[in-house]
Coordinates of C-alpha atoms in Angstrom, one line a residue:
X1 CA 24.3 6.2 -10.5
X2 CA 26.9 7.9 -8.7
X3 CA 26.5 8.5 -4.5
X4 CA 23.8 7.2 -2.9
X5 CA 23.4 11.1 -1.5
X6 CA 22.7 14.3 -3.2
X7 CA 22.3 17.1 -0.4
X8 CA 18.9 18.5 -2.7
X9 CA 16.8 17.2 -0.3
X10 CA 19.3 19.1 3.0
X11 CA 17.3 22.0 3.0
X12 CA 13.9 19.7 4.1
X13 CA 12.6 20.0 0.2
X14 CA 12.4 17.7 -2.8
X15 CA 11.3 17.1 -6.4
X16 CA 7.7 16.6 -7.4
X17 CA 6.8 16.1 -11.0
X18 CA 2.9 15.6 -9.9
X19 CA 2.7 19.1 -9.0
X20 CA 4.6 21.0 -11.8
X21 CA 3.0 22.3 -14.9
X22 CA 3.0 19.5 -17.1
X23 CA 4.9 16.9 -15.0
X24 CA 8.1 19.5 -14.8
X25 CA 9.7 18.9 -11.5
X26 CA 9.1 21.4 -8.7
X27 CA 10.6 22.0 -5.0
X28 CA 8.3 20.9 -2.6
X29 CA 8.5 21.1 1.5
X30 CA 9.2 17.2 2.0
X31 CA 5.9 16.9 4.6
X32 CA 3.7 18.2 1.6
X33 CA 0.3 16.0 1.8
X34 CA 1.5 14.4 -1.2
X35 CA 5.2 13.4 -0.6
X36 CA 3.6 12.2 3.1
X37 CA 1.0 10.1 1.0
X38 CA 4.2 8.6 -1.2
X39 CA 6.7 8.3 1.9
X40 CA 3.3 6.1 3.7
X41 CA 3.4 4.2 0.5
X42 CA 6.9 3.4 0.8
X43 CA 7.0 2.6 4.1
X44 CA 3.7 0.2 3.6
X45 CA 6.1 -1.5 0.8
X46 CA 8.7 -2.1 3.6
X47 CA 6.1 -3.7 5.8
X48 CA 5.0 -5.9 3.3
X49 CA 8.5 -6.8 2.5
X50 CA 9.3 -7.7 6.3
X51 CA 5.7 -9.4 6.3
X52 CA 6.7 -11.8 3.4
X53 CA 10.2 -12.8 5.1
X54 CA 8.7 -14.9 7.5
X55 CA 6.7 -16.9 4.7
X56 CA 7.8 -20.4 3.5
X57 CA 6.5 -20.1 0.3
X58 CA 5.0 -23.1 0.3
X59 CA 1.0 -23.5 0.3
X60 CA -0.9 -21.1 1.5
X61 CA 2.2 -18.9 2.4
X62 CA 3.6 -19.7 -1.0
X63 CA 0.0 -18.2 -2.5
X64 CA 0.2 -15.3 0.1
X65 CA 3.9 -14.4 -0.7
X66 CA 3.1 -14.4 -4.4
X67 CA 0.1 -12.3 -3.9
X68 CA 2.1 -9.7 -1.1
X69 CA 5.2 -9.3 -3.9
X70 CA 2.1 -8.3 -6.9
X71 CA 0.8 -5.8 -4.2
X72 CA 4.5 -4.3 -3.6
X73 CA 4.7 -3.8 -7.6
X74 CA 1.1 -2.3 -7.5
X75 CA 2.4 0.2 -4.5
X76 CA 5.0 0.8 -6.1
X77 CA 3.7 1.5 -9.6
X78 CA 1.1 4.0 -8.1
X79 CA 3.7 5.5 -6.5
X80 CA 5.0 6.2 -10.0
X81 CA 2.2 7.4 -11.3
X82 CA 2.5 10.7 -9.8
X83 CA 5.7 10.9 -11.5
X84 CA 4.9 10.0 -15.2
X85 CA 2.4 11.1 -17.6
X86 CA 0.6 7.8 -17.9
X87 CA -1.3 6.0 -15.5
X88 CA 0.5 2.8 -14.2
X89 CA -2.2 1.1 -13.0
X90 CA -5.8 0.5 -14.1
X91 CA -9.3 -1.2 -12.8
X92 CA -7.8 -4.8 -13.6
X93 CA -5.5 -4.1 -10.3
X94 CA -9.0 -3.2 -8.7
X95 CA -10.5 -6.3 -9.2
X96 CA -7.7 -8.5 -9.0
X97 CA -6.9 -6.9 -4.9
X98 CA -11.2 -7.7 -4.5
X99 CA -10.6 -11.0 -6.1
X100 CA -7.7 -11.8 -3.4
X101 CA -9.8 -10.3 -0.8
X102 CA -12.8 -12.8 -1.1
X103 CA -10.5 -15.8 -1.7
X104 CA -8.6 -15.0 1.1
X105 CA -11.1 -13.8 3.4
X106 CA -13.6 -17.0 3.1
X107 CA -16.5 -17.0 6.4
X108 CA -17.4 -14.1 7.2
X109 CA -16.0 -13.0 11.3
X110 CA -18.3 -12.5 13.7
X111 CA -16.2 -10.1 15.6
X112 CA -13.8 -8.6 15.6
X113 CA -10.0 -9.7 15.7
X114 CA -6.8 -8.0 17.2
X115 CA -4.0 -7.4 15.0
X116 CA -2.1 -10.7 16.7
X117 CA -0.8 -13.7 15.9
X118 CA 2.5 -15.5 14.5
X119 CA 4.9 -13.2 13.4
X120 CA 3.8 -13.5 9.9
X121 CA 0.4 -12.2 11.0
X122 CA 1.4 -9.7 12.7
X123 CA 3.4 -8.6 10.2
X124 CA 0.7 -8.3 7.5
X125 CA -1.7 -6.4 9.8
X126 CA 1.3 -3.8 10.4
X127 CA 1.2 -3.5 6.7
X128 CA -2.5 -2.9 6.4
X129 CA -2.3 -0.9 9.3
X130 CA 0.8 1.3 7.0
X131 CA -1.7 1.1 4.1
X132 CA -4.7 2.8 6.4
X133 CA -2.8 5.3 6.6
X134 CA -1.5 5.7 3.2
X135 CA -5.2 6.3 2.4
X136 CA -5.8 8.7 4.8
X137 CA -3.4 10.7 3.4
X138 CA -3.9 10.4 -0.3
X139 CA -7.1 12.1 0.7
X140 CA -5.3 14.7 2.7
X141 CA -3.4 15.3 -0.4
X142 CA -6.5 15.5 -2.3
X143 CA -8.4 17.7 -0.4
X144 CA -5.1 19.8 0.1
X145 CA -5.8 20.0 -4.0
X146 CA -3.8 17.9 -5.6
X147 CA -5.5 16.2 -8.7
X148 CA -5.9 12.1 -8.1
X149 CA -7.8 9.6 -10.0
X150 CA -10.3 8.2 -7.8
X151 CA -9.3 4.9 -9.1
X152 CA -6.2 5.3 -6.8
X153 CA -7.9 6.1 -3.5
X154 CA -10.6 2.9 -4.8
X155 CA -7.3 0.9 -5.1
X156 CA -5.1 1.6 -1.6
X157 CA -8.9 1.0 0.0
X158 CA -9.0 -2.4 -1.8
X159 CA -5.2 -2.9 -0.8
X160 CA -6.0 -3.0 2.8
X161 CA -8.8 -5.0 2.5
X162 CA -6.6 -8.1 0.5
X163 CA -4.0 -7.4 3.4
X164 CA -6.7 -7.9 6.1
X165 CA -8.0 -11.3 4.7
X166 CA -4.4 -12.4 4.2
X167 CA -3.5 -12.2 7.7
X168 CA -7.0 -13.6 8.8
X169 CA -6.5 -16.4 6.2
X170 CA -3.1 -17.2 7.8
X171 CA -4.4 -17.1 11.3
X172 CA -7.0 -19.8 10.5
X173 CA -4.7 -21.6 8.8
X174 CA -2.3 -21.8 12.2
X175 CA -5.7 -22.0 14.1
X176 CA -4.2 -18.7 16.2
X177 CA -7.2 -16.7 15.0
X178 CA -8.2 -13.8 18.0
X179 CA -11.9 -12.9 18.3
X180 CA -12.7 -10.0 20.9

């Protein structure tokens, strides 16, 4: 790889192979619906990547660390399925982010919580909070047109859910858990 820059992407555009005729590249305005969805993806990947720097990796934390680096692959990997022709991920990653969500999530809240907490907390609800989003605009993207597998809105939906019962799971654990 040569420099980290390139200057294509000066003139606010950049490559999309999800929206050329048969996955050839095309120039698209950088705040298409669909680079926005994949730029909230990214960015939900970061959070999750700050989020895990403040676990021990031992216990619980070791067991939500684990499960927070799977998720970043899994963001990441449907990140590059708009880029290849194959699907990179599939209903096992569906069941496998509902599984995590109803170990994680255990008795049911009564109320409602506030995103708060230890810093590792707080840090996973910014990264479901990222995630939210990321949904919200895959189905801008969609109904702007673009083709999606519904298995891939199913799955960021899911993802945010596992990310929510992390951080409650957590708060328990550190008895810091904030009912409104």
């Amino acid at each position: 790889m040569g420099s980290l820059y390139t200057r294509t992407g000066d003139s606010g555009e950049t490559w999309c192979f999800a929206l050329g005729e048969g996955r050839k590249p095309v120039r698209v305005p950088k705040d298409h619906p669909l680079i926005e969805f994949l730029g909230t993806l990214d960015e939900a990947n970061s959070l999750i990547g700050l989020a895990r720097s403040f676990l021990s990796g031992e216990g619980l934390e070791g067991s939500v660390d684990s499960d927070l680096k799977w998720m970043q692959k899994l963001l990441f990997n449907i990140g590059f399925t708009f880029s290849s022709t194959e699907p990179r991920v599939g209903e096992e990653d569906l069941r496998k982010l509902e599984s995590m969500a109803d170990s994680y999530y255990g008795e049911p809240l009564r109320r409602f919580v506030l995103p708060a907490g230890s810093s590792k907390v707080a840090a996973i609800h910014a990264a479901r909070a990222a995630v939210r989003r990321a949904e919200r605009r895959l189905v801008t993207a969609m109904r702007s047109g673009v083709s999606v597998d519904p298995l891939i809105l199913r799955i960021v939906n899911r993802a945010s859910d596992a990310l929510f019962a992390m951080a409650v799971a957590l708060a328990r654990a550190e008895g810091s858990l904030e009912e409104v």
